[in-house]
mmCIF file of C-alpha atoms (C1' of nucleotides) and ligand atoms in Angstrom:
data_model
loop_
_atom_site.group_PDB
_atom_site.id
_atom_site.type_symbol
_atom_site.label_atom_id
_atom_site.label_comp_id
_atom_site.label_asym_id
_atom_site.label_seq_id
_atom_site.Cartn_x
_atom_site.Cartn_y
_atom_site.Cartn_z
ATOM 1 C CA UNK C 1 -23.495 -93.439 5.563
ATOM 2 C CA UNK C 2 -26.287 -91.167 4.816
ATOM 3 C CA UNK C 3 -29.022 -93.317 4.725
ATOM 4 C CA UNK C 4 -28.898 -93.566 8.189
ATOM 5 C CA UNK C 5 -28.977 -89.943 8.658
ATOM 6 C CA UNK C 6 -32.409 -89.248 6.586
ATOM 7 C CA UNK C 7 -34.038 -91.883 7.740
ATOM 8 C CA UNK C 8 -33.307 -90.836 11.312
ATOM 9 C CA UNK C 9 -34.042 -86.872 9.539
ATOM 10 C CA UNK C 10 -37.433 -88.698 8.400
ATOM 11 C CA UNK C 11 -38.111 -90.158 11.917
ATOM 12 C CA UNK C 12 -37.760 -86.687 13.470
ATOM 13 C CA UNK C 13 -40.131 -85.382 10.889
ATOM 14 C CA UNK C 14 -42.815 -88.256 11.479
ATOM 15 C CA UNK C 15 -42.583 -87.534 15.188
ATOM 16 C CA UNK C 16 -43.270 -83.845 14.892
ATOM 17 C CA UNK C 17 -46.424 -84.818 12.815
ATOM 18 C CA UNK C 18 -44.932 -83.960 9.330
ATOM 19 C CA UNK C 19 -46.152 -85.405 5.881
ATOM 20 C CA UNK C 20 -43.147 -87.124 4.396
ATOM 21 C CA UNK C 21 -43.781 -85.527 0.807
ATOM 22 C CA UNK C 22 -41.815 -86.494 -1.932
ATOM 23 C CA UNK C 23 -40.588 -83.205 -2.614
ATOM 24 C CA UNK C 24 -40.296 -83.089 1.466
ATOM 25 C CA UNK C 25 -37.985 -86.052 1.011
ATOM 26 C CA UNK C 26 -36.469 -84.474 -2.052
ATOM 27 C CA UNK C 27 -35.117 -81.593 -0.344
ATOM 28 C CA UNK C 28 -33.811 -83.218 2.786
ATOM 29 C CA UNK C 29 -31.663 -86.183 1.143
ATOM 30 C CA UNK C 30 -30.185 -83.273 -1.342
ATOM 31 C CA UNK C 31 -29.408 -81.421 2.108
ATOM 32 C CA UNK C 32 -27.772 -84.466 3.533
ATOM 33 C CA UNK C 33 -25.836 -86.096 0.983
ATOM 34 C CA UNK C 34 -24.606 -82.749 -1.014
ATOM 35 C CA UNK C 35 -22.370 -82.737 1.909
ATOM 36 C CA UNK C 36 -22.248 -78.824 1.485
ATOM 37 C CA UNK C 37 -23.919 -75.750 2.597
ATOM 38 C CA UNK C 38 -26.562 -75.328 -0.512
ATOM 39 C CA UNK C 39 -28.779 -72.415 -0.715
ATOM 40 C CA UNK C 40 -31.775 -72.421 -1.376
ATOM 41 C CA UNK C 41 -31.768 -71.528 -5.037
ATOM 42 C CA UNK C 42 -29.422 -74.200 -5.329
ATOM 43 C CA UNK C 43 -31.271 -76.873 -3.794
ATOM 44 C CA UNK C 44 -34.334 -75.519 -6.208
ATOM 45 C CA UNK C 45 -32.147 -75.835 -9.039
ATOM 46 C CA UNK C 46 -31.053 -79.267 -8.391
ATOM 47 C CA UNK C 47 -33.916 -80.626 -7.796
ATOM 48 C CA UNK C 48 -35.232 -79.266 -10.873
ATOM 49 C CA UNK C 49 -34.954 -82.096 -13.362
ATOM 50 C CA UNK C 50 -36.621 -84.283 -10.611
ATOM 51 C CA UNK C 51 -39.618 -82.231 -9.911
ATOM 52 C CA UNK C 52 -39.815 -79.904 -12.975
ATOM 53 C CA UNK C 53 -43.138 -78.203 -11.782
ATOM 54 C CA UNK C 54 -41.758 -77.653 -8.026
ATOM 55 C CA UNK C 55 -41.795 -73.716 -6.782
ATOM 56 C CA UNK C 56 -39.403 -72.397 -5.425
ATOM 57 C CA UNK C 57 -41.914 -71.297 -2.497
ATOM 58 C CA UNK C 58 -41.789 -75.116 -1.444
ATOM 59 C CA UNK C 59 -38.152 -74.903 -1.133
ATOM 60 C CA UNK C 60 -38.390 -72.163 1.258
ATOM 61 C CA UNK C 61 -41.343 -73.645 3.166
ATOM 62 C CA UNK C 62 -39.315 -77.031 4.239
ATOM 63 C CA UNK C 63 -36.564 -75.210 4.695
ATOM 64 C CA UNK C 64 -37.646 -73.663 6.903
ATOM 65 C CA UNK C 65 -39.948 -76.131 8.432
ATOM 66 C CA UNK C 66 -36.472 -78.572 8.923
ATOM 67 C CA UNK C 67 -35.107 -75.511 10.553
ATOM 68 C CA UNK C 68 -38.088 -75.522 13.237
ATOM 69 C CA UNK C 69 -37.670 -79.143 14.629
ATOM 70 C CA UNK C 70 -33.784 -78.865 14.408
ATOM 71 C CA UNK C 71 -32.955 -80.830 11.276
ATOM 72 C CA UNK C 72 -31.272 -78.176 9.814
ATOM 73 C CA UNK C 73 -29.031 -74.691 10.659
ATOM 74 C CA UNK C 74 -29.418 -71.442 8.697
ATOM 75 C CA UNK C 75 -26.086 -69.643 8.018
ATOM 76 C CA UNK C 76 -26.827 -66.132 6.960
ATOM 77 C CA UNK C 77 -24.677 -63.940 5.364
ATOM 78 C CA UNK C 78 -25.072 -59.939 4.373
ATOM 79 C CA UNK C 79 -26.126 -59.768 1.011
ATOM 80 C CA UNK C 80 -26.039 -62.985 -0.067
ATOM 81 C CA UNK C 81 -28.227 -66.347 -0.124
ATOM 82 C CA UNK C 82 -28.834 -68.207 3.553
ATOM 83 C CA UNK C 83 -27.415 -70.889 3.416
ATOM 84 C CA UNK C 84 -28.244 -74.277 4.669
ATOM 85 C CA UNK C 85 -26.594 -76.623 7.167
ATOM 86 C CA UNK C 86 -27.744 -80.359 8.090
ATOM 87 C CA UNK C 87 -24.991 -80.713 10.571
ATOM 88 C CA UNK C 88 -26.288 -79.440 13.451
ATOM 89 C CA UNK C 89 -23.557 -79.995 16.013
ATOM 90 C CA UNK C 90 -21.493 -77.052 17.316
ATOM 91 C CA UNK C 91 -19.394 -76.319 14.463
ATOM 92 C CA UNK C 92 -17.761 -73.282 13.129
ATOM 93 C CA UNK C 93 -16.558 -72.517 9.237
ATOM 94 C CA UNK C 94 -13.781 -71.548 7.453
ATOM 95 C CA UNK C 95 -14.604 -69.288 4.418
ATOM 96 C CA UNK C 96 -12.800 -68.572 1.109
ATOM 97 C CA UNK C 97 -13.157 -64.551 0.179
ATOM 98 C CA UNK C 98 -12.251 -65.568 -3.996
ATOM 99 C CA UNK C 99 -14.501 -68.413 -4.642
ATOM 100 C CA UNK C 100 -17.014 -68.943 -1.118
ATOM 101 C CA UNK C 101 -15.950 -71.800 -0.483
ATOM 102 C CA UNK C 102 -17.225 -72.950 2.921
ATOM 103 C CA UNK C 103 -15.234 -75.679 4.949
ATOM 104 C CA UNK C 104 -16.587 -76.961 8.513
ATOM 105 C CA UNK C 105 -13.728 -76.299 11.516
ATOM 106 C CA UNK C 106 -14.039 -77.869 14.834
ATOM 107 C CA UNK C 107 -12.856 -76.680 17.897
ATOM 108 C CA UNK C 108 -13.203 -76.506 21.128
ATOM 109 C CA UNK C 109 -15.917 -74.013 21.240
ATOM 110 C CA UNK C 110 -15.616 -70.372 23.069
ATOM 111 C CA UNK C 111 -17.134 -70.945 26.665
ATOM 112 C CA UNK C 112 -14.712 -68.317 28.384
ATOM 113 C CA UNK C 113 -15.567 -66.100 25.447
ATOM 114 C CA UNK C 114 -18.759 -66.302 26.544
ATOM 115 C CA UNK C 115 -18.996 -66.023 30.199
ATOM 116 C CA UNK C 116 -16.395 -63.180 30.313
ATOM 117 C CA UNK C 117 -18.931 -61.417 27.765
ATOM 118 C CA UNK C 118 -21.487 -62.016 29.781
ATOM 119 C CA UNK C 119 -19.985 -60.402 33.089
ATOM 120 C CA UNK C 120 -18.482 -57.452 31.207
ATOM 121 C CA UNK C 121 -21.569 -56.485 29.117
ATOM 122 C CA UNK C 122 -24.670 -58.041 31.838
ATOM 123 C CA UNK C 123 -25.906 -59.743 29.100
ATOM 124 C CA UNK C 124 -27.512 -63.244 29.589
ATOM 125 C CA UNK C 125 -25.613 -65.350 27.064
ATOM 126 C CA UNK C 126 -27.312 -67.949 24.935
ATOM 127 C CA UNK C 127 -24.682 -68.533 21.698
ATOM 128 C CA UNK C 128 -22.363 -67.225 19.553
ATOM 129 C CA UNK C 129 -21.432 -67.385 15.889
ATOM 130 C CA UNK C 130 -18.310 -67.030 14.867
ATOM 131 C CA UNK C 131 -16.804 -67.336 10.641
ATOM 132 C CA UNK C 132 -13.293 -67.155 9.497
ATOM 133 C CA UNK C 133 -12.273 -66.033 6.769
ATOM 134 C CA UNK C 134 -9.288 -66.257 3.899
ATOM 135 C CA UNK C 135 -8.359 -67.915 0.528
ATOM 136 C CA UNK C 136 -8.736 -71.390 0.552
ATOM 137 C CA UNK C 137 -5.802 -74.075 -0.260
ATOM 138 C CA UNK C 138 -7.199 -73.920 -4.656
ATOM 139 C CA UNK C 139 -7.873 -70.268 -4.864
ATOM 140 C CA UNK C 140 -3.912 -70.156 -3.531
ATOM 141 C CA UNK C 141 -2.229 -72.138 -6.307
ATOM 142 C CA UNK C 142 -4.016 -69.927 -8.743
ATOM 143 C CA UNK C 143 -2.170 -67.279 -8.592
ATOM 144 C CA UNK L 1 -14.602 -35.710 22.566
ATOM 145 C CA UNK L 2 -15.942 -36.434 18.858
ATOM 146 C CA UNK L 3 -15.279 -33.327 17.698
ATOM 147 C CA UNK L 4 -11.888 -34.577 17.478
ATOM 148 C CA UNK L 5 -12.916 -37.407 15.745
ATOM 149 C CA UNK L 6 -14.956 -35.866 12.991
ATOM 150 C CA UNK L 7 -12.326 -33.620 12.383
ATOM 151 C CA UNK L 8 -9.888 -36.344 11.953
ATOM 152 C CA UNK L 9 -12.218 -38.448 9.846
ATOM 153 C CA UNK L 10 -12.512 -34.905 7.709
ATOM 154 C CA UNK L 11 -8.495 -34.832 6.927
ATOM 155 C CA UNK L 12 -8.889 -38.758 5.703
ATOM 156 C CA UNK L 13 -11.818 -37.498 3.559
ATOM 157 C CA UNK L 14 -9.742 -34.469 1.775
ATOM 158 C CA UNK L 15 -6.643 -36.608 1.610
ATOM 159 C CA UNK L 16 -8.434 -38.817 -0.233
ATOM 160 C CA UNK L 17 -9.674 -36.457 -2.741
ATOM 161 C CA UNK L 18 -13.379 -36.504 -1.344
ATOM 162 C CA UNK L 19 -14.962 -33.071 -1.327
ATOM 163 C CA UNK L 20 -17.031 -31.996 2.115
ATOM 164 C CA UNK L 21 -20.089 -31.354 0.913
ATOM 165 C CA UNK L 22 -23.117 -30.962 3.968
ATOM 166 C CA UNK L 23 -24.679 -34.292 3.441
ATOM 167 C CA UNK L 24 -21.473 -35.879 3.689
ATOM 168 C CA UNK L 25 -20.482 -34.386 6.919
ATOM 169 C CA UNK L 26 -23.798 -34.569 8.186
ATOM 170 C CA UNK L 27 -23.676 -38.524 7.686
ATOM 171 C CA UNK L 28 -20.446 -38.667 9.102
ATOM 172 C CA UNK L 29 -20.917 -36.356 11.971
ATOM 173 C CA UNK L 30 -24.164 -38.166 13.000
ATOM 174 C CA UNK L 31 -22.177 -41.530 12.555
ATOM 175 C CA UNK L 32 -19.939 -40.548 15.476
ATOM 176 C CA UNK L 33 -21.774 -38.645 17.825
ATOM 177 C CA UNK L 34 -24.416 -41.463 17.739
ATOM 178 C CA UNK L 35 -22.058 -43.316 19.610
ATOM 179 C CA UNK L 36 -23.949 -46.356 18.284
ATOM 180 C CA UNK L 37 -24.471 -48.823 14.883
ATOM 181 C CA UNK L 38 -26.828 -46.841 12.625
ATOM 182 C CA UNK L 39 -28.488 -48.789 9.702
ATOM 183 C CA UNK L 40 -28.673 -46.606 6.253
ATOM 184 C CA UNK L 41 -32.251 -45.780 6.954
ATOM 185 C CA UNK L 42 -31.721 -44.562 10.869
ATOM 186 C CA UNK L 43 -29.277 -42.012 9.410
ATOM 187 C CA UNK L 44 -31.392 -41.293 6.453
ATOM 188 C CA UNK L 45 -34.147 -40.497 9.001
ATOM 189 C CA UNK L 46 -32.529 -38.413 11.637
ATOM 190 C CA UNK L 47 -30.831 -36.388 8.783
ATOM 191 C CA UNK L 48 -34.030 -35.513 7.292
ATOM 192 C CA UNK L 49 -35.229 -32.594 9.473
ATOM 193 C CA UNK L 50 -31.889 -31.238 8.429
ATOM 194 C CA UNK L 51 -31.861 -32.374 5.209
ATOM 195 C CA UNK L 52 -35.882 -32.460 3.660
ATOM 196 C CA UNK L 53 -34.609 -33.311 -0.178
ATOM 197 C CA UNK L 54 -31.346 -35.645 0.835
ATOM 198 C CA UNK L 55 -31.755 -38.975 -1.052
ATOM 199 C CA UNK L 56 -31.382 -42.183 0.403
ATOM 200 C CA UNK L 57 -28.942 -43.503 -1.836
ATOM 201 C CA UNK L 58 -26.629 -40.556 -0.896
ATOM 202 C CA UNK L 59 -26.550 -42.123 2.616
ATOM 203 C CA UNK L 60 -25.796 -45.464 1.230
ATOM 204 C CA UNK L 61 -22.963 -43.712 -1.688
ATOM 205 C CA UNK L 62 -21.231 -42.146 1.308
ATOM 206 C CA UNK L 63 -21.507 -45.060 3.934
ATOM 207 C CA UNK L 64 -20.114 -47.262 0.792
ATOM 208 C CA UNK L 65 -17.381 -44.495 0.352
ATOM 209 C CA UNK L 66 -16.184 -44.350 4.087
ATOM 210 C CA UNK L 67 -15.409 -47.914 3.719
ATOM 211 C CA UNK L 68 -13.344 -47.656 0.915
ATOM 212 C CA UNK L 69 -11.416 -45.011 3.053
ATOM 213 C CA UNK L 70 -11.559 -47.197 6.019
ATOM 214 C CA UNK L 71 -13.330 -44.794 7.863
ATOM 215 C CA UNK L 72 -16.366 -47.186 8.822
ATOM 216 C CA UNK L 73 -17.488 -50.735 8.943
ATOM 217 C CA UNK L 74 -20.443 -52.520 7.710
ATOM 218 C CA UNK L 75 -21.868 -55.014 10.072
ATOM 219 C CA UNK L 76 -24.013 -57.334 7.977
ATOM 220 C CA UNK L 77 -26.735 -59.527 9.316
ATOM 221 C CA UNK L 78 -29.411 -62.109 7.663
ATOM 222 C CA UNK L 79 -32.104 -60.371 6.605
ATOM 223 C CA UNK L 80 -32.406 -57.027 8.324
ATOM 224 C CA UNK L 81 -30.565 -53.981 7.009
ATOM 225 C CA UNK L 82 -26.425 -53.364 7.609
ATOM 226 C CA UNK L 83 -25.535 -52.087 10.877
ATOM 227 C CA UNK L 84 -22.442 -49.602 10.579
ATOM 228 C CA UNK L 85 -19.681 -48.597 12.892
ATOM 229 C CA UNK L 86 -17.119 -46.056 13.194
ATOM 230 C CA UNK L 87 -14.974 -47.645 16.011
ATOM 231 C CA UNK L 88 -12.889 -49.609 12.977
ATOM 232 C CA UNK L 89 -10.272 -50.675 15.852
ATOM 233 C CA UNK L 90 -10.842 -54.858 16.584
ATOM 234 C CA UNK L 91 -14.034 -55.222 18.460
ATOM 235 C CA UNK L 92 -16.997 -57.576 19.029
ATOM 236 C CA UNK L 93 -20.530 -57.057 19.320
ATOM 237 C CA UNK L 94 -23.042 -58.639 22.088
ATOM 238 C CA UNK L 95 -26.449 -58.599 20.103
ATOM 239 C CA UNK L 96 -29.982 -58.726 22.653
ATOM 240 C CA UNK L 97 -32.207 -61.575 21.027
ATOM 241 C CA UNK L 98 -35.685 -59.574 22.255
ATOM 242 C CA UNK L 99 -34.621 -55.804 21.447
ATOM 243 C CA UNK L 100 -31.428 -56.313 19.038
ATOM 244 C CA UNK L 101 -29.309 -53.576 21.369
ATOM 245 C CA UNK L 102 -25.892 -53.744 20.209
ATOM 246 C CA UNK L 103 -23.203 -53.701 22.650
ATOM 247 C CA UNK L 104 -19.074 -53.346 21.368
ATOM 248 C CA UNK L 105 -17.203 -56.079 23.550
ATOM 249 C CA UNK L 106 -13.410 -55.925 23.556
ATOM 250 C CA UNK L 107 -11.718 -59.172 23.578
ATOM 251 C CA UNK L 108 -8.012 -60.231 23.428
ATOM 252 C CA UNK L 109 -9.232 -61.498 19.648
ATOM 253 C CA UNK L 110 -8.519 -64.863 18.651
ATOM 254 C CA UNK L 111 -5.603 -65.282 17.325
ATOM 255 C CA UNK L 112 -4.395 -69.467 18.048
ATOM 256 C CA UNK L 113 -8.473 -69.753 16.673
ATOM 257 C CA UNK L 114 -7.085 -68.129 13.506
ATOM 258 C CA UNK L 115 -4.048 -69.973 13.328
ATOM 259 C CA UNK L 116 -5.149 -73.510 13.785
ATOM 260 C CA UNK L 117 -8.011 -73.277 11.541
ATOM 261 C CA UNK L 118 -5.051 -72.020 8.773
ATOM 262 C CA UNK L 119 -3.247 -75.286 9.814
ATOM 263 C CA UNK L 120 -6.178 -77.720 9.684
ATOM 264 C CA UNK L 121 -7.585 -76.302 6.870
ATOM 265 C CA UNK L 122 -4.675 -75.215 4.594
ATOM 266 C CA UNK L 123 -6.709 -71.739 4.552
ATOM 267 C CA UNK L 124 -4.407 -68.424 4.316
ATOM 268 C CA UNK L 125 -6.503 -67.220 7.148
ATOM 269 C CA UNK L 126 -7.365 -63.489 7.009
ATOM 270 C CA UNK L 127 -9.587 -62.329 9.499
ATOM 271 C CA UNK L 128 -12.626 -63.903 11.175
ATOM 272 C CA UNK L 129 -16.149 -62.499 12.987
ATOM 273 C CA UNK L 130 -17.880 -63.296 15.883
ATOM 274 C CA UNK L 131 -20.735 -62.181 17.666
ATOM 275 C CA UNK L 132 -22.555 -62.864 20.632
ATOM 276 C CA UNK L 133 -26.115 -63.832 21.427
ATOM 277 C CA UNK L 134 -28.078 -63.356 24.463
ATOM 278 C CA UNK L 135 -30.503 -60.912 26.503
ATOM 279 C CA UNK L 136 -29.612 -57.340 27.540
ATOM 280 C CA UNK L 137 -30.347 -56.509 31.662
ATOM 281 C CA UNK L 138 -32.549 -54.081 30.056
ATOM 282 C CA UNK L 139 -34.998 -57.335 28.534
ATOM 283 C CA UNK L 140 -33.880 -59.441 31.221
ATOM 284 C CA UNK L 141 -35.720 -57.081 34.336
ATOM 285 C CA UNK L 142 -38.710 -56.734 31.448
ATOM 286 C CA UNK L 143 -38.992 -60.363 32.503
ATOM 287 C "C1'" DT D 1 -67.732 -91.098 0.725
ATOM 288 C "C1'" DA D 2 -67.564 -86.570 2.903
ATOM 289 C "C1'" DT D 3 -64.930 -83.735 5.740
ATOM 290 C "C1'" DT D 4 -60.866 -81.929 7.263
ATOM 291 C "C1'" DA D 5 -56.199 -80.586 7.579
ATOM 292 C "C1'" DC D 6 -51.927 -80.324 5.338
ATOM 293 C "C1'" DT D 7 -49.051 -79.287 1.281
ATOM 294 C "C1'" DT D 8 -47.824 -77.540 -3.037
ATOM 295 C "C1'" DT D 9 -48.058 -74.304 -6.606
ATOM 296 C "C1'" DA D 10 -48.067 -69.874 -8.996
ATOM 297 C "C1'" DT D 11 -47.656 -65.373 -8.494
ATOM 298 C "C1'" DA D 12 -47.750 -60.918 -6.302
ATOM 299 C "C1'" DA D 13 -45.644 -58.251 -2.804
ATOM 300 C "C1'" DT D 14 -41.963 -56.709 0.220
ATOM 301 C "C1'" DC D 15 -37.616 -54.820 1.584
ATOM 302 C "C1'" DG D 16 -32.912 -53.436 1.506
ATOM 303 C "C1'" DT D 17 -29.871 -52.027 -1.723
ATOM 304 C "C1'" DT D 18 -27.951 -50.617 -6.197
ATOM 305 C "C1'" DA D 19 -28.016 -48.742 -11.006
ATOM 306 C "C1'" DC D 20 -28.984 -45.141 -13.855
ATOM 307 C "C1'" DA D 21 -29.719 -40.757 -15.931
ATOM 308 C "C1'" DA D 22 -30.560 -36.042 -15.113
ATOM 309 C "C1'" DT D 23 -29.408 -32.123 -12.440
ATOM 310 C "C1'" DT D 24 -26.643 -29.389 -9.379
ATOM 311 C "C1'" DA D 25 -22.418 -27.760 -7.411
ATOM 312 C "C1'" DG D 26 -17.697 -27.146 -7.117
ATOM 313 C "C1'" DT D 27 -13.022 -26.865 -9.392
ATOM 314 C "C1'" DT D 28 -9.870 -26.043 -13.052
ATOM 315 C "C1'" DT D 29 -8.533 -23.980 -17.280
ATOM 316 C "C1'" DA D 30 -8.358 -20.468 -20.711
ATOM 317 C "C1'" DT E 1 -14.836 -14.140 -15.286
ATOM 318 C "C1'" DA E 2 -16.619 -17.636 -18.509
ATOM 319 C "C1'" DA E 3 -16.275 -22.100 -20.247
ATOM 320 C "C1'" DA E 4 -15.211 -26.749 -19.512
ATOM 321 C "C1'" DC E 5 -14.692 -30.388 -16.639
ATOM 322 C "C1'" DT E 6 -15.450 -33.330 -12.660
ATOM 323 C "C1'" DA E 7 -17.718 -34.844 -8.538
ATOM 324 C "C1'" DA E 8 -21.877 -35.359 -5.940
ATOM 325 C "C1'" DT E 9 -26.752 -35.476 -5.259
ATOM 326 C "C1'" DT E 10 -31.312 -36.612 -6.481
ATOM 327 C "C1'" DG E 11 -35.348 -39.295 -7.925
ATOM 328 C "C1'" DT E 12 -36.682 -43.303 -9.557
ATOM 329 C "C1'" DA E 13 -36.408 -47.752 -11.668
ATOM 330 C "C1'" DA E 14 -34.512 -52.234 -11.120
ATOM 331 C "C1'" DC E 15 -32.813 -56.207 -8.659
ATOM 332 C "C1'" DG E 16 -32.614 -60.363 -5.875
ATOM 333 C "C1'" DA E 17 -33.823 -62.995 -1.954
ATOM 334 C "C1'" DT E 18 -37.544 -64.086 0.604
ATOM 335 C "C1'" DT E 19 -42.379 -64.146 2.153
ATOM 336 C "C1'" DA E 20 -47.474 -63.770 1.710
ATOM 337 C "C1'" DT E 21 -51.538 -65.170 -0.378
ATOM 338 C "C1'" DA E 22 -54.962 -67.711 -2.548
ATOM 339 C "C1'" DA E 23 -56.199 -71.546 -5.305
ATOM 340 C "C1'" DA E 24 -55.647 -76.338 -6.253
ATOM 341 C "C1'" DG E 25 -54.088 -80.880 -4.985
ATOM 342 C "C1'" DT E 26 -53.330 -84.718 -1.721
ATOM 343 C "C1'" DA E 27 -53.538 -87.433 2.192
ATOM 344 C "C1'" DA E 28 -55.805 -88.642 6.692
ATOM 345 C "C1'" DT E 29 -59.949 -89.205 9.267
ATOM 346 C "C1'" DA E 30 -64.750 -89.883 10.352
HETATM 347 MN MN1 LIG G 1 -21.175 -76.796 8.429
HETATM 348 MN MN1 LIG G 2 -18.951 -51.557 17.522
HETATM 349 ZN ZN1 LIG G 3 -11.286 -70.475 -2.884
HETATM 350 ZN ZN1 LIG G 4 -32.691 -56.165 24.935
#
DNA sequence: TATTACTTTATAATCGTTACAATTAGTTTA
DNA sequence: TAAACTAATTGTAACGATTATAAAGTAATA
């Protein structure tokens, strides 16, 4: 299960020279076995009763330190919270406009989107992102 | 050309009970002659030879009004400012990576993307977004 | 142990955006 | 037309997420 993951998350880290900190190790086995897509405030907030005199600063700093050697993926949003992925295979998401909800959705990725982009517009082509958007199956039952 | 355009977007404007007043039409006008995605601070800036005492949030009350009418829509990003566009028919953007050029890409849209994710996910899909990554021939001959 | 580099912490600063109250301008009513 | 009402603009304060900075703590190394 996810044991496997952080320690292979904590091998990664070891290789690229990082300090496993406990508030280091903290953040990333939150990340990986919330199963979600926490921001940061969130992951702050439940680590609170853990590390009562963490900032919120730290947070941020491995956050984005995870996001430099590829442990995790930053979903940003307009005014809202980034928020934080620890899957970091091609994925897309499915989001709920009542409650946020955010579900991962596979598929087959956009490749002709892509390349036809590329030869219309002469750009060189490195990724996309793509959300989708609607009420999720809960939000539908109420009402 | 675009006067036809502002004059239309005008007639949506007084049928919707919103008076003309100059700021408003100078927003607007600017908005479609630009021919490009403005952020709330480009517009408040190339208004403000025209327009030494305009307020910035009277460029963000009107952008946030000509949504509401549907006349334009707000392209949000992580942390840099709102992007808006008046082409409101379907459309994608190509975004350069080096010198964030934003290109409109037309694209059959995704409809069987939309539809499976409702099936596999028991969403009520909506709508989705996509955008597309990658360096403009500009950056690209800038090595 | 002394030195060094890394990490955390607390807090101030930044930036885009919005809220608010006062003022101005336009419209309706008497 | 004048008074009353409504909409819009303005200037500025506030907000919320994030980052910068400097001081203090901790681990690694010599
Ligand atoms: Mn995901
Ligand atoms: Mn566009
Ligand atoms: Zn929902
Ligand atoms: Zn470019």
């Amino acid at each position: 299960m996810s044991e496997q993951k952080i320690s292979e998350a904590i091998h990664t880290l070891k290789h690229a020279g990082v300090r496993i900190t406990p508030q280091r190790h903290a953040i990333l086995e939150h990340l990986i076995q919330s199963m979600s897509h926490p921001t940061a405030d969130e992951i702050y907030k439940a680590l609170e009763g853990k590390f009562p005199n963490m900032s919120v600063a730290t947070v941020y700093n491995n956050l984005r330190m995870f996001k430099e050697v590829g442990l995790v993926k930053e979903l940003t949003y307009g005014d809202a919270s980034s928020r934080f992925d620890c899957v970091t295979t091609e994925h897309y998401h499915v989001i709920c406009d009542l409650c946020g909800k955010i579900v991962d959705f596979h598929y087959p990725g956009l490749d002709e989107v892509e390349s036809l982009a590329e030869s219309v517009t002469g750009f060189k082509i490195a990724r996309h992102r793509m959300e989708i958007y609607g009420v999720c199956p809960d939000c539908q039952t109420k009402h």
